Amino acid sequence: MATKHEQILRYIEDLPIDSKISVRSIAKDLKVSDGTAYRAIKEAENRQLVKTVERVGTVRIEPVANRKLSHLTIEEVSRLTDCRIYGGAQGLNKKVQKFIIGAMEADDVRQYLAVDSLLIVGNREEIQRIALDQGVAVLITGGFKPSKEIIDLANERQITVMTASFDTYATATIINKALIERSIQREILVVEDIYIPFDKTSYIYDDHKIVDYRRLNLETGHTRFPVVNHNHQLLGMVTAKDLLDHDQATKIAKVMTPAPVVAKTQMSVASVTQRMLVDGLEILPVVDDQNQLLGILSRQDVLQTLQYSQFNNENEGQIEHLLDENLKQVSSSQVSKTHRYRFTTNVTMTDQFGVFSSGILSATAQRVLHKYMSETYNKLVVVKTVSLYFLQALGSQNTIDFVIEELELTRRSLTAEVKVWHGQELLAKAIMTANIFEN
């Protein structure tokens, strides 16, 4: 029987796109506690089933499979800006490649209109009519309702006319934020991008015997296999060490490790990597929501992918990219195993009190650790713990130095200290531990 958590997730999956949900409504409808409802909503958010939209609330969004498309559709824009559709609903699925703000004279707007555009304009009926005549959808800001003539024209041309309650600036800001998120989303690697599919996966049935494992081992050279039933549902994992002290006629079901850690296709590679490091896993079975085996994810594939993405990720919207741009190595010592990195702060990195943000400081210290391990050992790491000690406050627009020193280094883990200096003043100190991703 499904748990309450799983029942809530299925309930959310079955909701129509654009449905609003809340902790209280879920708790009331499904008769669960607020805490259970909250945890399920956060899990749904991680699976990209729902999203919290500013000034709107938490809403059911499109399936994750479509989120790597490069352009927004008119329907997506309408959901983002909480629009009311007045006409031309047939055109909601059209993609939008260009956004135009109609802040010019009617005669001048024609030169900016193009196919697959969306015109953002106030209650200027003449400009609205020109856009519809040229096949361009119209988003009217300020909550103004289009005239009957405009609605009829939109329905006739099957071109969307919709209204948002926000002003033009707020509407454009919301859309711009969505475009940045979409750009970043395309760069985030998920399991679906790199896993080995089922038809190329070696697996063994639960009613097979150890002698069958030996045969499969000789054929493939592998020592770890997913264990499935004859419906290809995952039951466990079996490795060479599981077979010790067992007879060749023993069934795999008796020696396998049941209920193994699994990955889903839409999990990020970064989160899966951390789990593989912590548990020391060489492969992860990839399953669907019915626990059907879809394939496997190998440690080597993950490592190669992360190494490639580390040196080829140039997405300017990500905070890590912005921090790396301001972080430059200025000195190093192989004797003391210390490296010094210089960082320039600015006013966008301050908190509400006007001092350097503790969150940015922690993130920068972690970037220093990543750069140090990459440049010194050509190793990838996953930060495990960060203990940050603040000694003095720092204002905006200053140059500070991050000095990293190894405290303990093993084959699989690192403990390091990062000191933050402004001139001769020690501002902060961080003690960090990390897991090392072995080649």
PDB file of C-alpha atoms in Angstrom, residues 168-439:
ATOM      1  CA  THR A 168       4.451  46.668 -17.815  1.00  0.00           C
ATOM      2  CA  TYR A 169       7.677  46.751 -15.784  1.00  0.00           C
ATOM      3  CA  ALA A 170       6.560  44.035 -13.346  1.00  0.00           C
ATOM      4  CA  THR A 171       5.296  41.861 -16.213  1.00  0.00           C
ATOM      5  CA  ALA A 172       8.573  42.184 -18.142  1.00  0.00           C
ATOM      6  CA  THR A 173      10.560  41.419 -14.966  1.00  0.00           C
ATOM      7  CA  ILE A 174       8.611  38.203 -14.315  1.00  0.00           C
ATOM      8  CA  ILE A 175       9.093  37.053 -17.917  1.00  0.00           C
ATOM      9  CA  ASN A 176      12.804  37.895 -17.863  1.00  0.00           C
ATOM     10  CA  LYS A 177      13.270  35.883 -14.671  1.00  0.00           C
ATOM     11  CA  ALA A 178      11.529  32.918 -16.299  1.00  0.00           C
ATOM     12  CA  LEU A 179      13.809  33.158 -19.346  1.00  0.00           C
ATOM     13  CA  ILE A 180      16.902  33.132 -17.119  1.00  0.00           C
ATOM     14  CA  GLU A 181      15.579  30.110 -15.217  1.00  0.00           C
ATOM     15  CA  ARG A 182      14.810  28.320 -18.490  1.00  0.00           C
ATOM     16  CA  SER A 183      18.329  29.001 -19.731  1.00  0.00           C
ATOM     17  CA  ILE A 184      19.847  27.614 -16.525  1.00  0.00           C
ATOM     18  CA  GLN A 185      17.460  24.651 -16.552  1.00  0.00           C
ATOM     19  CA  ARG A 186      18.737  23.587 -19.969  1.00  0.00           C
ATOM     20  CA  GLU A 187      22.273  23.459 -18.555  1.00  0.00           C
ATOM     21  CA  ILE A 188      21.421  21.326 -15.514  1.00  0.00           C
ATOM     22  CA  LEU A 189      22.313  17.715 -16.172  1.00  0.00           C
ATOM     23  CA  VAL A 190      19.780  15.124 -15.082  1.00  0.00           C
ATOM     24  CA  VAL A 191      20.034  11.348 -14.932  1.00  0.00           C
ATOM     25  CA  GLU A 192      17.991  11.059 -18.129  1.00  0.00           C
ATOM     26  CA  ASP A 193      20.833  12.754 -20.042  1.00  0.00           C
ATOM     27  CA  ILE A 194      23.549  10.238 -19.200  1.00  0.00           C
ATOM     28  CA  TYR A 195      22.182   6.910 -17.928  1.00  0.00           C
ATOM     29  CA  ILE A 196      22.717   3.616 -19.773  1.00  0.00           C
ATOM     30  CA  PRO A 197      19.321   2.511 -21.198  1.00  0.00           C
ATOM     31  CA  PHE A 198      17.654  -0.802 -20.442  1.00  0.00           C
ATOM     32  CA  ASP A 199      18.542  -2.474 -23.753  1.00  0.00           C
ATOM     33  CA  LYS A 200      22.248  -1.954 -22.975  1.00  0.00           C
ATOM     34  CA  THR A 201      22.011  -2.895 -19.290  1.00  0.00           C
ATOM     35  CA  SER A 202      23.157  -6.251 -17.915  1.00  0.00           C
ATOM     36  CA  TYR A 203      20.792  -7.588 -15.248  1.00  0.00           C
ATOM     37  CA  ILE A 204      19.876 -10.892 -13.621  1.00  0.00           C
ATOM     38  CA  TYR A 205      16.547 -12.431 -12.601  1.00  0.00           C
ATOM     39  CA  ASP A 206      15.767 -13.158  -8.964  1.00  0.00           C
ATOM     40  CA  ASP A 207      15.075 -16.855  -9.647  1.00  0.00           C
ATOM     41  CA  HIS A 208      18.425 -17.351 -11.366  1.00  0.00           C
ATOM     42  CA  LYS A 209      21.241 -19.025  -9.463  1.00  0.00           C
ATOM     43  CA  ILE A 210      24.788 -18.106  -8.520  1.00  0.00           C
ATOM     44  CA  VAL A 211      26.053 -20.208 -11.424  1.00  0.00           C
ATOM     45  CA  ASP A 212      24.101 -17.876 -13.747  1.00  0.00           C
ATOM     46  CA  TYR A 213      25.777 -14.894 -12.092  1.00  0.00           C
ATOM     47  CA  ARG A 214      29.203 -16.443 -12.799  1.00  0.00           C
ATOM     48  CA  ARG A 215      28.252 -16.887 -16.452  1.00  0.00           C
ATOM     49  CA  LEU A 216      27.036 -13.280 -16.735  1.00  0.00           C
ATOM     50  CA  ASN A 217      30.181 -12.074 -15.003  1.00  0.00           C
ATOM     51  CA  LEU A 218      32.390 -13.826 -17.563  1.00  0.00           C
ATOM     52  CA  GLU A 219      30.324 -12.501 -20.481  1.00  0.00           C
ATOM     53  CA  THR A 220      30.329  -8.847 -19.405  1.00  0.00           C
ATOM     54  CA  GLY A 221      33.292  -8.438 -17.066  1.00  0.00           C
ATOM     55  CA  HIS A 222      30.991  -6.696 -14.577  1.00  0.00           C
ATOM     56  CA  THR A 223      30.606  -7.674 -10.922  1.00  0.00           C
ATOM     57  CA  ARG A 224      27.471  -5.708  -9.981  1.00  0.00           C
ATOM     58  CA  PHE A 225      24.044  -6.362 -11.454  1.00  0.00           C
ATOM     59  CA  PRO A 226      20.479  -5.180 -10.829  1.00  0.00           C
ATOM     60  CA  VAL A 227      18.150  -8.014  -9.802  1.00  0.00           C
ATOM     61  CA  VAL A 228      14.685  -7.974 -11.384  1.00  0.00           C
ATOM     62  CA  ASN A 229      11.609 -10.169 -11.606  1.00  0.00           C
ATOM     63  CA  HIS A 230      10.225 -11.295 -14.957  1.00  0.00           C
ATOM     64  CA  ASN A 231       8.224  -8.057 -15.230  1.00  0.00           C
ATOM     65  CA  HIS A 232      11.550  -6.203 -14.998  1.00  0.00           C
ATOM     66  CA  GLN A 233      10.696  -4.614 -11.673  1.00  0.00           C
ATOM     67  CA  LEU A 234      13.777  -3.918  -9.575  1.00  0.00           C
ATOM     68  CA  LEU A 235      14.110  -6.135  -6.504  1.00  0.00           C
ATOM     69  CA  GLY A 236      17.706  -5.615  -5.434  1.00  0.00           C
ATOM     70  CA  MET A 237      21.401  -5.535  -6.340  1.00  0.00           C
ATOM     71  CA  VAL A 238      23.903  -8.370  -6.309  1.00  0.00           C
ATOM     72  CA  THR A 239      27.701  -8.096  -6.169  1.00  0.00           C
ATOM     73  CA  ALA A 240      30.553 -10.587  -6.030  1.00  0.00           C
ATOM     74  CA  LYS A 241      30.953 -10.263  -2.256  1.00  0.00           C
ATOM     75  CA  ASP A 242      27.301 -11.252  -1.737  1.00  0.00           C
ATOM     76  CA  LEU A 243      28.096 -14.710  -3.112  1.00  0.00           C
ATOM     77  CA  LEU A 244      30.815 -15.649  -0.627  1.00  0.00           C
ATOM     78  CA  ASP A 245      30.177 -18.894   1.270  1.00  0.00           C
ATOM     79  CA  HIS A 246      27.145 -19.761  -0.850  1.00  0.00           C
ATOM     80  CA  ASP A 247      26.551 -22.810  -3.020  1.00  0.00           C
ATOM     81  CA  GLN A 248      26.422 -22.422  -6.814  1.00  0.00           C
ATOM     82  CA  ALA A 249      22.800 -23.597  -6.803  1.00  0.00           C
ATOM     83  CA  THR A 250      21.670 -20.850  -4.404  1.00  0.00           C
ATOM     84  CA  LYS A 251      19.105 -18.516  -5.907  1.00  0.00           C
ATOM     85  CA  ILE A 252      20.041 -14.866  -6.408  1.00  0.00           C
ATOM     86  CA  ALA A 253      16.988 -13.753  -4.399  1.00  0.00           C
ATOM     87  CA  LYS A 254      18.581 -15.228  -1.258  1.00  0.00           C
ATOM     88  CA  VAL A 255      21.929 -13.429  -1.556  1.00  0.00           C
ATOM     89  CA  MET A 256      21.017 -10.080  -3.138  1.00  0.00           C
ATOM     90  CA  THR A 257      20.788  -6.773  -1.274  1.00  0.00           C
ATOM     91  CA  PRO A 258      17.081  -5.840  -1.339  1.00  0.00           C
ATOM     92  CA  ALA A 259      15.621  -2.320  -1.717  1.00  0.00           C
ATOM     93  CA  PRO A 260      18.774  -0.689  -3.127  1.00  0.00           C
ATOM     94  CA  VAL A 261      19.319   3.032  -3.553  1.00  0.00           C
ATOM     95  CA  VAL A 262      17.850   4.071  -6.915  1.00  0.00           C
ATOM     96  CA  ALA A 263      17.818   7.082  -9.218  1.00  0.00           C
ATOM     97  CA  LYS A 264      14.911   8.600 -11.142  1.00  0.00           C
ATOM     98  CA  THR A 265      15.361  10.058 -14.617  1.00  0.00           C
ATOM     99  CA  GLN A 266      14.671  13.650 -13.557  1.00  0.00           C
ATOM    100  CA  MET A 267      17.049  13.696 -10.578  1.00  0.00           C
ATOM    101  CA  SER A 268      19.997  16.038 -11.029  1.00  0.00           C
ATOM    102  CA  VAL A 269      23.362  14.393 -11.629  1.00  0.00           C
ATOM    103  CA  ALA A 270      24.816  16.487  -8.785  1.00  0.00           C
ATOM    104  CA  SER A 271      22.419  15.066  -6.178  1.00  0.00           C
ATOM    105  CA  VAL A 272      22.955  11.511  -7.416  1.00  0.00           C
ATOM    106  CA  THR A 273      26.714  12.042  -7.323  1.00  0.00           C
ATOM    107  CA  GLN A 274      26.578  12.980  -3.661  1.00  0.00           C
ATOM    108  CA  ARG A 275      24.604   9.846  -2.827  1.00  0.00           C
ATOM    109  CA  MET A 276      27.064   7.655  -4.731  1.00  0.00           C
ATOM    110  CA  LEU A 277      29.973   9.242  -2.875  1.00  0.00           C
ATOM    111  CA  VAL A 278      28.428   8.963   0.580  1.00  0.00           C
ATOM    112  CA  ASP A 279      27.363   5.324   0.105  1.00  0.00           C
ATOM    113  CA  GLY A 280      30.409   4.280  -1.947  1.00  0.00           C
ATOM    114  CA  LEU A 281      28.271   3.058  -4.851  1.00  0.00           C
ATOM    115  CA  GLU A 282      29.733   2.076  -8.219  1.00  0.00           C
ATOM    116  CA  ILE A 283      26.416   1.881 -10.070  1.00  0.00           C
ATOM    117  CA  LEU A 284      22.864   3.026  -9.438  1.00  0.00           C
ATOM    118  CA  PRO A 285      19.800   1.395 -10.971  1.00  0.00           C
ATOM    119  CA  VAL A 286      17.484   3.881 -12.699  1.00  0.00           C
ATOM    120  CA  VAL A 287      13.768   3.181 -12.248  1.00  0.00           C
ATOM    121  CA  ASP A 288      10.409   4.766 -13.032  1.00  0.00           C
ATOM    122  CA  ASP A 289       7.605   5.497 -10.555  1.00  0.00           C
ATOM    123  CA  GLN A 290       6.448   1.853 -10.742  1.00  0.00           C
ATOM    124  CA  ASN A 291       9.980   0.657  -9.838  1.00  0.00           C
ATOM    125  CA  GLN A 292      10.454  -0.658 -13.380  1.00  0.00           C
ATOM    126  CA  LEU A 293      14.130  -0.896 -14.315  1.00  0.00           C
ATOM    127  CA  LEU A 294      14.989   1.680 -16.999  1.00  0.00           C
ATOM    128  CA  GLY A 295      18.771   1.298 -16.967  1.00  0.00           C
ATOM    129  CA  ILE A 296      21.795   2.018 -14.802  1.00  0.00           C
ATOM    130  CA  LEU A 297      24.033   4.952 -13.967  1.00  0.00           C
ATOM    131  CA  SER A 298      27.722   4.192 -13.514  1.00  0.00           C
ATOM    132  CA  ARG A 299      30.191   6.067 -11.340  1.00  0.00           C
ATOM    133  CA  GLN A 300      32.555   6.455 -14.299  1.00  0.00           C
ATOM    134  CA  ASP A 301      29.870   8.036 -16.488  1.00  0.00           C
ATOM    135  CA  VAL A 302      29.002  10.488 -13.727  1.00  0.00           C
ATOM    136  CA  LEU A 303      32.652  11.422 -13.227  1.00  0.00           C
ATOM    137  CA  GLN A 304      33.283  12.028 -16.926  1.00  0.00           C
ATOM    138  CA  THR A 305      30.109  14.093 -17.236  1.00  0.00           C
ATOM    139  CA  LEU A 306      30.891  16.272 -14.226  1.00  0.00           C
ATOM    140  CA  GLN A 307      34.464  16.814 -15.397  1.00  0.00           C
ATOM    141  CA  TYR A 308      33.200  17.932 -18.791  1.00  0.00           C
ATOM    142  CA  SER A 309      30.512  20.206 -17.355  1.00  0.00           C
ATOM    143  CA  GLN A 310      32.963  21.748 -14.887  1.00  0.00           C
ATOM    144  CA  PHE A 311      35.161  23.039 -17.696  1.00  0.00           C
ATOM    145  CA  ASN A 312      32.388  23.860 -20.168  1.00  0.00           C
ATOM    146  CA  ASN A 313      29.713  25.477 -18.011  1.00  0.00           C
ATOM    147  CA  GLU A 314      29.477  29.108 -19.056  1.00  0.00           C
ATOM    148  CA  ASN A 315      25.944  29.906 -17.983  1.00  0.00           C
ATOM    149  CA  GLU A 316      26.084  33.489 -16.828  1.00  0.00           C
ATOM    150  CA  GLY A 317      22.882  33.220 -14.822  1.00  0.00           C
ATOM    151  CA  GLN A 318      24.286  30.837 -12.214  1.00  0.00           C
ATOM    152  CA  ILE A 319      25.665  32.209  -8.959  1.00  0.00           C
ATOM    153  CA  GLU A 320      28.725  29.935  -9.195  1.00  0.00           C
ATOM    154  CA  HIS A 321      29.671  31.469 -12.538  1.00  0.00           C
ATOM    155  CA  LEU A 322      29.353  34.970 -11.085  1.00  0.00           C
ATOM    156  CA  LEU A 323      31.506  34.067  -8.078  1.00  0.00           C
ATOM    157  CA  ASP A 324      34.173  32.382 -10.224  1.00  0.00           C
ATOM    158  CA  GLU A 325      34.440  35.502 -12.375  1.00  0.00           C
ATOM    159  CA  ASN A 326      35.470  37.513  -9.298  1.00  0.00           C
ATOM    160  CA  LEU A 327      37.753  34.834  -7.840  1.00  0.00           C
ATOM    161  CA  LYS A 328      41.384  34.874  -8.979  1.00  0.00           C
ATOM    162  CA  GLN A 329      44.356  32.897  -7.672  1.00  0.00           C
ATOM    163  CA  VAL A 330      47.222  35.200  -6.629  1.00  0.00           C
ATOM    164  CA  SER A 331      49.714  32.846  -4.935  1.00  0.00           C
ATOM    165  CA  SER A 332      50.330  29.240  -3.914  1.00  0.00           C
ATOM    166  CA  SER A 333      52.761  27.224  -1.800  1.00  0.00           C
ATOM    167  CA  GLN A 334      53.417  23.538  -2.371  1.00  0.00           C
ATOM    168  CA  VAL A 335      55.338  23.324   0.905  1.00  0.00           C
ATOM    169  CA  SER A 336      52.574  24.563   3.193  1.00  0.00           C
ATOM    170  CA  LYS A 337      49.872  23.397   0.768  1.00  0.00           C
ATOM    171  CA  THR A 338      48.121  26.757   0.804  1.00  0.00           C
ATOM    172  CA  HIS A 339      46.617  28.776  -2.039  1.00  0.00           C
ATOM    173  CA  ARG A 340      45.500  32.404  -1.929  1.00  0.00           C
ATOM    174  CA  TYR A 341      42.532  33.608  -3.997  1.00  0.00           C
ATOM    175  CA  ARG A 342      41.489  37.256  -4.355  1.00  0.00           C
ATOM    176  CA  PHE A 343      37.838  38.257  -4.493  1.00  0.00           C
ATOM    177  CA  THR A 344      36.207  41.637  -5.151  1.00  0.00           C
ATOM    178  CA  THR A 345      32.875  42.274  -3.466  1.00  0.00           C
ATOM    179  CA  ASN A 346      30.138  44.646  -4.611  1.00  0.00           C
ATOM    180  CA  VAL A 347      26.905  46.078  -3.235  1.00  0.00           C
ATOM    181  CA  THR A 348      24.770  43.238  -4.632  1.00  0.00           C
ATOM    182  CA  MET A 349      26.558  40.862  -2.247  1.00  0.00           C
ATOM    183  CA  THR A 350      25.515  42.674   0.941  1.00  0.00           C
ATOM    184  CA  ASP A 351      22.728  41.789   3.366  1.00  0.00           C
ATOM    185  CA  GLN A 352      20.024  44.063   4.797  1.00  0.00           C
ATOM    186  CA  PHE A 353      22.586  45.668   7.122  1.00  0.00           C
ATOM    187  CA  GLY A 354      24.964  46.612   4.318  1.00  0.00           C
ATOM    188  CA  VAL A 355      27.683  44.097   5.219  1.00  0.00           C
ATOM    189  CA  PHE A 356      29.034  41.224   3.126  1.00  0.00           C
ATOM    190  CA  SER A 357      26.387  38.472   3.060  1.00  0.00           C
ATOM    191  CA  SER A 358      27.168  35.368   5.109  1.00  0.00           C
ATOM    192  CA  GLY A 359      25.533  33.223   2.423  1.00  0.00           C
ATOM    193  CA  ILE A 360      27.746  34.652  -0.325  1.00  0.00           C
ATOM    194  CA  LEU A 361      30.786  34.257   1.943  1.00  0.00           C
ATOM    195  CA  SER A 362      30.000  30.577   2.526  1.00  0.00           C
ATOM    196  CA  ALA A 363      29.347  29.966  -1.198  1.00  0.00           C
ATOM    197  CA  THR A 364      32.618  31.684  -2.143  1.00  0.00           C
ATOM    198  CA  ALA A 365      34.595  29.616   0.377  1.00  0.00           C
ATOM    199  CA  GLN A 366      33.144  26.473  -1.200  1.00  0.00           C
ATOM    200  CA  ARG A 367      34.090  27.685  -4.676  1.00  0.00           C
ATOM    201  CA  VAL A 368      37.636  28.208  -3.379  1.00  0.00           C
ATOM    202  CA  LEU A 369      37.690  24.583  -2.227  1.00  0.00           C
ATOM    203  CA  HIS A 370      36.442  23.358  -5.623  1.00  0.00           C
ATOM    204  CA  LYS A 371      38.999  25.452  -7.533  1.00  0.00           C
ATOM    205  CA  TYR A 372      41.829  24.351  -5.239  1.00  0.00           C
ATOM    206  CA  MET A 373      41.123  20.634  -5.689  1.00  0.00           C
ATOM    207  CA  SER A 374      40.615  21.028  -9.429  1.00  0.00           C
ATOM    208  CA  GLU A 375      43.782  23.052 -10.002  1.00  0.00           C
ATOM    209  CA  THR A 376      46.009  21.136  -7.575  1.00  0.00           C
ATOM    210  CA  TYR A 377      44.866  17.516  -7.935  1.00  0.00           C
ATOM    211  CA  ASN A 378      42.482  17.584 -10.915  1.00  0.00           C
ATOM    212  CA  LYS A 379      39.819  16.122  -8.615  1.00  0.00           C
ATOM    213  CA  LEU A 380      36.102  16.724  -8.258  1.00  0.00           C
ATOM    214  CA  VAL A 381      34.705  17.101  -4.755  1.00  0.00           C
ATOM    215  CA  VAL A 382      31.305  17.273  -3.103  1.00  0.00           C
ATOM    216  CA  VAL A 383      31.264  19.515  -0.035  1.00  0.00           C
ATOM    217  CA  LYS A 384      29.922  17.642   2.974  1.00  0.00           C
ATOM    218  CA  THR A 385      30.085  20.113   5.888  1.00  0.00           C
ATOM    219  CA  VAL A 386      30.896  23.802   6.335  1.00  0.00           C
ATOM    220  CA  SER A 387      31.556  25.398   9.737  1.00  0.00           C
ATOM    221  CA  LEU A 388      31.829  29.175   9.326  1.00  0.00           C
ATOM    222  CA  TYR A 389      33.107  31.507  12.058  1.00  0.00           C
ATOM    223  CA  PHE A 390      32.617  35.269  11.715  1.00  0.00           C
ATOM    224  CA  LEU A 391      35.191  37.471  13.423  1.00  0.00           C
ATOM    225  CA  GLN A 392      34.568  40.884  11.841  1.00  0.00           C
ATOM    226  CA  ALA A 393      32.007  42.442   9.506  1.00  0.00           C
ATOM    227  CA  LEU A 394      32.960  43.591   6.002  1.00  0.00           C
ATOM    228  CA  GLY A 395      31.309  46.351   4.005  1.00  0.00           C
ATOM    229  CA  SER A 396      30.675  46.428   0.267  1.00  0.00           C
ATOM    230  CA  GLN A 397      33.108  47.096  -2.578  1.00  0.00           C
ATOM    231  CA  ASN A 398      36.218  45.675  -0.921  1.00  0.00           C
ATOM    232  CA  THR A 399      38.934  43.285  -2.017  1.00  0.00           C
ATOM    233  CA  ILE A 400      39.359  40.255   0.227  1.00  0.00           C
ATOM    234  CA  ASP A 401      41.646  37.218   0.148  1.00  0.00           C
ATOM    235  CA  PHE A 402      40.616  33.600   0.705  1.00  0.00           C
ATOM    236  CA  VAL A 403      43.544  31.459   1.894  1.00  0.00           C
ATOM    237  CA  ILE A 404      42.916  27.709   1.808  1.00  0.00           C
ATOM    238  CA  GLU A 405      45.066  25.170   3.649  1.00  0.00           C
ATOM    239  CA  GLU A 406      44.831  21.387   3.726  1.00  0.00           C
ATOM    240  CA  LEU A 407      44.328  19.937   7.192  1.00  0.00           C
ATOM    241  CA  GLU A 408      43.821  16.301   6.228  1.00  0.00           C
ATOM    242  CA  LEU A 409      43.752  14.613   2.838  1.00  0.00           C
ATOM    243  CA  THR A 410      42.921  10.972   2.189  1.00  0.00           C
ATOM    244  CA  ARG A 411      42.051   9.058  -0.946  1.00  0.00           C
ATOM    245  CA  ARG A 412      38.340   9.727  -0.491  1.00  0.00           C
ATOM    246  CA  SER A 413      38.021  12.802   1.726  1.00  0.00           C
ATOM    247  CA  LEU A 414      39.466  16.218   2.468  1.00  0.00           C
ATOM    248  CA  THR A 415      39.399  18.521   5.473  1.00  0.00           C
ATOM    249  CA  ALA A 416      40.503  22.080   4.754  1.00  0.00           C
ATOM    250  CA  GLU A 417      40.590  25.465   6.447  1.00  0.00           C
ATOM    251  CA  VAL A 418      39.764  28.677   4.608  1.00  0.00           C
ATOM    252  CA  LYS A 419      40.696  32.020   6.175  1.00  0.00           C
ATOM    253  CA  VAL A 420      39.217  35.256   4.868  1.00  0.00           C
ATOM    254  CA  TRP A 421      41.471  38.316   5.064  1.00  0.00           C
ATOM    255  CA  HIS A 422      40.994  42.014   4.348  1.00  0.00           C
ATOM    256  CA  GLY A 423      44.511  43.401   4.376  1.00  0.00           C
ATOM    257  CA  GLN A 424      45.955  42.290   7.721  1.00  0.00           C
ATOM    258  CA  GLU A 425      42.564  41.747   9.343  1.00  0.00           C
ATOM    259  CA  LEU A 426      41.159  38.237   9.715  1.00  0.00           C
ATOM    260  CA  LEU A 427      37.442  38.498   8.945  1.00  0.00           C
ATOM    261  CA  ALA A 428      36.241  34.897   9.003  1.00  0.00           C
ATOM    262  CA  LYS A 429      37.343  31.292   9.096  1.00  0.00           C
ATOM    263  CA  ALA A 430      35.726  28.186   7.616  1.00  0.00           C
ATOM    264  CA  ILE A 431      36.412  24.517   8.304  1.00  0.00           C
ATOM    265  CA  MET A 432      35.133  22.316   5.480  1.00  0.00           C
ATOM    266  CA  THR A 433      35.012  18.605   4.794  1.00  0.00           C
ATOM    267  CA  ALA A 434      34.410  17.129   1.357  1.00  0.00           C
ATOM    268  CA  ASN A 435      34.150  13.778  -0.382  1.00  0.00           C
ATOM    269  CA  ILE A 436      36.550  13.265  -3.271  1.00  0.00           C
ATOM    270  CA  PHE A 437      35.268  11.718  -6.479  1.00  0.00           C
ATOM    271  CA  GLU A 438      37.893   9.143  -7.446  1.00  0.00           C
ATOM    272  CA  ASN A 439      38.810   8.464 -11.064  1.00  0.00           C
TER     273      ASN A 439
END
